[in-house]
PDB file of C-alpha atoms in Angstrom:
ATOM      1  CA  ALA Z   1     -18.022  18.517  11.255  1.00 39.00           C
ATOM      2  CA  PRO Z   2     -16.368  15.960  13.321  1.00 39.00           C
ATOM      3  CA  ARG Z   3     -12.769  15.321  12.723  1.00 40.00           C
ATOM      4  CA  ALA Z   4     -11.289  11.881  11.747  1.00 41.00           C
ATOM      5  CA  GLY Z   5      -9.836  11.625  15.224  1.00 40.00           C
ATOM      6  CA  THR Z   6     -13.299  11.225  16.835  1.00 35.00           C
ATOM      7  CA  LEU Z   7     -13.683   7.890  15.180  1.00 37.00           C
ATOM      8  CA  ALA Z   8     -10.659   6.311  16.999  1.00 38.00           C
ATOM      9  CA  GLY Z   9     -12.638   6.338  20.426  1.00 35.00           C
ATOM     10  CA  ALA Z  10     -14.419   3.018  19.913  1.00 35.00           C
ATOM     11  CA  THR Z  11     -13.590   0.616  22.627  1.00 35.00           C
ATOM     12  CA  SER Z  12     -15.305  -2.591  21.505  1.00 37.00           C
ATOM     13  CA  PRO Z  13     -12.986  -5.594  21.361  1.00 39.00           C
ATOM     14  CA  ALA Z  14     -13.244  -5.675  17.524  1.00 41.00           C
ATOM     15  CA  THR Z  15     -11.656  -2.143  17.281  1.00 41.00           C
ATOM     16  CA  THR Z  16      -9.157  -2.406  20.102  1.00 51.00           C
ATOM     17  CA  THR Z  17      -5.698  -1.859  18.421  1.00 64.00           C
ATOM     18  CA  PRO Z  18      -2.891  -4.167  19.342  1.00 75.00           C
ATOM     19  CA  THR Z  19       0.539  -2.611  19.145  1.00 81.00           C
ATOM     20  CA  ASN Z  20       3.918  -4.134  18.602  1.00 87.00           C
ATOM     21  CA  PRO Z  21       7.074  -2.842  20.427  1.00 88.00           C
ATOM     22  CA  ALA Z  22       8.900  -2.868  17.092  1.00 88.00           C
ATOM     23  CA  ASP Z  23       6.365  -0.395  15.420  1.00 91.00           C
ATOM     24  CA  GLN Z  24       7.673   2.624  13.568  1.00 90.00           C
ATOM     25  CA  GLY Z  25       5.638   5.446  12.410  1.00 86.00           C
ATOM     26  CA  SER Z  26       3.586   7.581  14.703  1.00 86.00           C
ATOM     27  CA  ARG Z  27       0.219   5.542  14.646  1.00 89.00           C
ATOM     28  CA  ASP Z  28      -2.287   3.420  12.838  1.00 89.00           C
ATOM     29  CA  PRO Z  29      -4.836   4.693  10.440  1.00 89.00           C
ATOM     30  CA  GLN Z  30      -7.914   5.670  12.491  1.00 84.00           C
ATOM     31  CA  GLY Z  31     -11.120   3.830  12.384  1.00 87.00           C
ATOM     32  CA  PHE Z  32     -10.184   0.569  10.817  1.00 90.00           C
ATOM     33  CA  PRO Z  33      -9.157  -2.384  13.120  1.00 92.00           C
ATOM     34  CA  ARG Z  34      -5.608  -3.562  13.344  1.00 92.00           C
ATOM     35  CA  VAL Z  35      -5.018  -7.194  13.926  1.00 92.00           C
ATOM     36  CA  ASP Z  36      -2.296  -8.704  15.944  1.00 90.00           C
ATOM     37  CA  GLY Z  37       0.949  -9.980  14.624  1.00 88.00           C
ATOM     38  CA  LEU Z  38       1.757  -6.851  12.497  1.00 90.00           C
ATOM     39  CA  ILE Z  39       4.798  -4.626  12.731  1.00 90.00           C
ATOM     40  CA  ARG Z  40       4.182  -1.058  11.446  1.00 91.00           C
ATOM     41  CA  VAL Z  41       7.047   0.201   9.254  1.00 89.00           C
ATOM     42  CA  SER Z  42       5.483   3.568   8.218  1.00 91.00           C
ATOM     43  CA  PHE Z  43       2.539   6.039   8.607  1.00 91.00           C
ATOM     44  CA  SER Z  44       1.449   8.896   6.488  1.00 90.00           C
ATOM     45  CA  GLY Z  45      -1.610  11.198   6.330  1.00 87.00           C
ATOM     46  CA  GLN Z  46      -3.188  13.867   4.144  1.00 86.00           C
ATOM     47  CA  TYR Z  47      -5.637  16.249   5.815  1.00 85.00           C
ATOM     48  CA  GLN Z  48      -7.891  18.372   3.579  1.00 83.00           C
ATOM     49  CA  PRO Z  49     -11.107  20.466   4.482  1.00 83.00           C
ATOM     50  CA  THR Z  50     -13.323  17.722   2.970  1.00 83.00           C
ATOM     51  CA  TYR Z  51     -11.502  14.533   3.751  1.00 82.00           C
ATOM     52  CA  THR Z  52      -8.728  12.672   5.652  1.00 84.00           C
ATOM     53  CA  SER Z  53      -6.607  10.004   4.093  1.00 86.00           C
ATOM     54  CA  GLU Z  54      -4.208   7.870   6.138  1.00 88.00           C
ATOM     55  CA  GLU Z  55      -1.978   5.095   5.179  1.00 89.00           C
ATOM     56  CA  ALA Z  56       0.327   2.651   7.093  1.00 89.00           C
ATOM     57  CA  HIS Z  57       2.571  -0.173   5.954  1.00 89.00           C
ATOM     58  CA  TYR Z  58       3.172  -3.322   7.928  1.00 90.00           C
ATOM     59  CA  THR Z  59       5.144  -6.547   7.796  1.00 88.00           C
ATOM     60  CA  THR Z  60       4.191  -9.893   9.487  1.00 88.00           C
ATOM     61  CA  PRO Z  61       5.299 -13.502   9.466  1.00 86.00           C
ATOM     62  CA  THR Z  62       1.595 -14.560   9.327  1.00 87.00           C
ATOM     63  CA  LYS Z  63       0.741 -16.452   6.139  1.00 87.00           C
ATOM     64  CA  ILE Z  64      -1.309 -14.538   3.639  1.00 90.00           C
ATOM     65  CA  TYR Z  65      -4.603 -16.284   3.862  1.00 92.00           C
ATOM     66  CA  ASP Z  66      -4.442 -16.540   7.704  1.00 93.00           C
ATOM     67  CA  LEU Z  67      -3.910 -12.798   7.656  1.00 92.00           C
ATOM     68  CA  VAL Z  68      -6.826 -12.246   5.297  1.00 94.00           C
ATOM     69  CA  LYS Z  69      -9.137 -14.205   7.601  1.00 96.00           C
ATOM     70  CA  LYS Z  70      -8.032 -12.288  10.715  1.00 95.00           C
ATOM     71  CA  ILE Z  71      -8.487  -8.851   8.886  1.00 94.00           C
ATOM     72  CA  ASP Z  72     -11.775  -9.893   7.373  1.00 96.00           C
ATOM     73  CA  ASP Z  73     -13.204 -11.154  10.823  1.00 97.00           C
ATOM     74  CA  ALA Z  74     -12.101  -8.004  12.567  1.00 96.00           C
ATOM     75  CA  ALA Z  75     -13.430  -5.704   9.802  1.00 96.00           C
ATOM     76  CA  LYS Z  76     -16.785  -7.428   9.829  1.00 97.00           C
ATOM     77  CA  ALA Z  77     -16.979  -7.335  13.685  1.00 97.00           C
ATOM     78  CA  GLY Z  78     -16.213  -3.644  13.531  1.00 95.00           C
ATOM     79  CA  GLY Z  79     -19.147  -2.967  11.223  1.00 96.00           C
ATOM     80  CA  TRP Z  80     -17.316  -2.811   7.885  1.00 95.00           C
ATOM     81  CA  THR Z  81     -18.814  -4.131   4.628  1.00 97.00           C
ATOM     82  CA  GLN Z  82     -16.532  -5.668   2.062  1.00 97.00           C
ATOM     83  CA  THR Z  83     -17.108  -4.152  -1.399  1.00 97.00           C
ATOM     84  CA  GLN Z  84     -14.299  -5.773  -3.431  1.00 97.00           C
ATOM     85  CA  PHE Z  85     -12.042  -8.747  -3.363  1.00 97.00           C
ATOM     86  CA  SER Z  86      -9.369 -10.040  -5.758  1.00 97.00           C
ATOM     87  CA  GLU Z  87      -6.468 -12.401  -5.342  1.00 96.00           C
ATOM     88  CA  GLY Z  88      -3.848 -13.975  -7.496  1.00 95.00           C
ATOM     89  CA  VAL Z  89      -0.261 -14.976  -7.939  1.00 93.00           C
ATOM     90  CA  SER Z  90       2.454 -12.776  -9.672  1.00 85.00           C
ATOM     91  CA  GLY Z  91       6.074 -13.429 -10.352  1.00 81.00           C
ATOM     92  CA  ASN Z  92       6.943 -12.435  -6.815  1.00 78.00           C
ATOM     93  CA  GLY Z  93       4.301 -14.291  -4.822  1.00 85.00           C
ATOM     94  CA  LYS Z  94       0.710 -14.197  -3.724  1.00 90.00           C
ATOM     95  CA  TRP Z  95      -1.497 -11.069  -3.372  1.00 91.00           C
ATOM     96  CA  VAL Z  96      -4.884 -10.097  -2.161  1.00 93.00           C
ATOM     97  CA  ASP Z  97      -6.600  -6.801  -2.621  1.00 93.00           C
ATOM     98  CA  GLU Z  98      -9.804  -5.821  -0.736  1.00 94.00           C
ATOM     99  CA  GLN Z  99     -11.995  -2.718  -0.371  1.00 92.00           C
ATOM    100  CA  TRP Z 100     -14.158  -1.984   2.696  1.00 94.00           C
ATOM    101  CA  LYS Z 101     -16.781   0.620   3.495  1.00 92.00           C
ATOM    102  CA  LYS Z 102     -18.448   1.916   6.511  1.00 91.00           C
ATOM    103  CA  ASP Z 103     -20.593   4.922   6.597  1.00 88.00           C
ATOM    104  CA  ASP Z 104     -18.552   7.489   4.479  1.00 83.00           C
ATOM    105  CA  SER Z 105     -15.215   5.813   5.108  1.00 88.00           C
ATOM    106  CA  SER Z 106     -13.426   3.565   2.679  1.00 89.00           C
ATOM    107  CA  VAL Z 107     -10.361   1.269   3.118  1.00 90.00           C
ATOM    108  CA  THR Z 108      -8.146  -0.294   0.453  1.00 90.00           C
ATOM    109  CA  LEU Z 109      -6.018  -3.190   1.649  1.00 91.00           C
ATOM    110  CA  GLU Z 110      -3.175  -4.607  -0.346  1.00 89.00           C
ATOM    111  CA  ILE Z 111      -1.716  -7.793   1.144  1.00 90.00           C
ATOM    112  CA  ILE Z 112       1.384  -9.275  -0.531  1.00 89.00           C
ATOM    113  CA  GLN Z 113       3.360 -12.451   0.553  1.00 88.00           C
ATOM    114  CA  PRO Z 114       6.562 -12.493  -1.563  1.00 85.00           C
ATOM    115  CA  GLU Z 115       8.015 -15.833  -2.479  1.00 80.00           C
ATOM    116  CA  ASP Z 116      11.113 -15.064  -0.480  1.00 75.00           C
ATOM    117  CA  GLY Z 117       9.917 -13.524   2.672  1.00 69.00           C
ATOM    118  CA  ASP Z 118       7.202 -12.193   5.217  1.00 68.00           C
ATOM    119  CA  SER Z 119       3.822 -11.046   4.055  1.00 70.00           C
ATOM    120  CA  LYS Z 120       3.496  -7.338   3.640  1.00 74.00           C
ATOM    121  CA  TYR Z 121       0.306  -5.721   4.646  1.00 72.00           C
ATOM    122  CA  TRP Z 122      -0.578  -2.295   3.389  1.00 71.00           C
ATOM    123  CA  VAL Z 123      -3.579  -0.477   4.541  1.00 71.00           C
ATOM    124  CA  ARG Z 124      -5.035   2.921   3.358  1.00 70.00           C
ATOM    125  CA  VAL Z 125      -7.957   4.391   5.239  1.00 69.00           C
ATOM    126  CA  GLY Z 126      -9.735   7.220   3.431  1.00 69.00           C
ATOM    127  CA  ILE Z 127     -12.243   8.944   5.612  1.00 63.00           C
ATOM    128  CA  GLN Z 128     -14.683  11.340   3.883  1.00 59.00           C
ATOM    129  CA  ILE Z 129     -15.773  14.155   6.113  1.00 54.00           C
ATOM    130  CA  PRO Z 130     -18.447  16.407   4.723  1.00 50.00           C
ATOM    131  CA  ALA Z 131     -17.610  19.938   4.143  1.00 50.00           C
ATOM    132  CA  THR Z 132     -19.303  22.537   6.509  1.00 47.00           C
ATOM    133  CA  ASN Z 133     -20.997  25.681   5.191  1.00 42.00           C
TER     134      ASN Z 133
END
C-alpha cells in the first residue's frame, strides 16, 4: 500500500507549501495545502499499519475570516470537499471548525481568534491507508 509520504509530491500551485523562517516542528501535515502567513509552532504524528494521523498547530496575525477564505480557496483548488462547517463566538473570541475530505483522507480544522491576540490555526490531517493482506 502507498505510504502517506507519497501524497506530498503534488506540485500544483494549490498544494505548494509556503514555509516561514520562524516555523517550529519538523514539518506540515502531508497532503493538505498550507496557506501563507502561518507560523508553525508544533507538529506531531501517529503512524499505524492502517492509517496515518498528523497534526500541526500554527499562529498567524491574519484575521479569522480572511484566513478561512484563504484556507477554503486552497483546499477547493487542491481537490478537497468540505463536509462540515460551524462557527461562533465564545468567551475568548471567535472560532470556526471545518472538516474536509479527499479520497480516503480527512482533515479537521479548528481556527480560533482570541479577543486578545493572533488567530490560532490548528490542522489535523488523518490519512486512511488501506491495510494490505
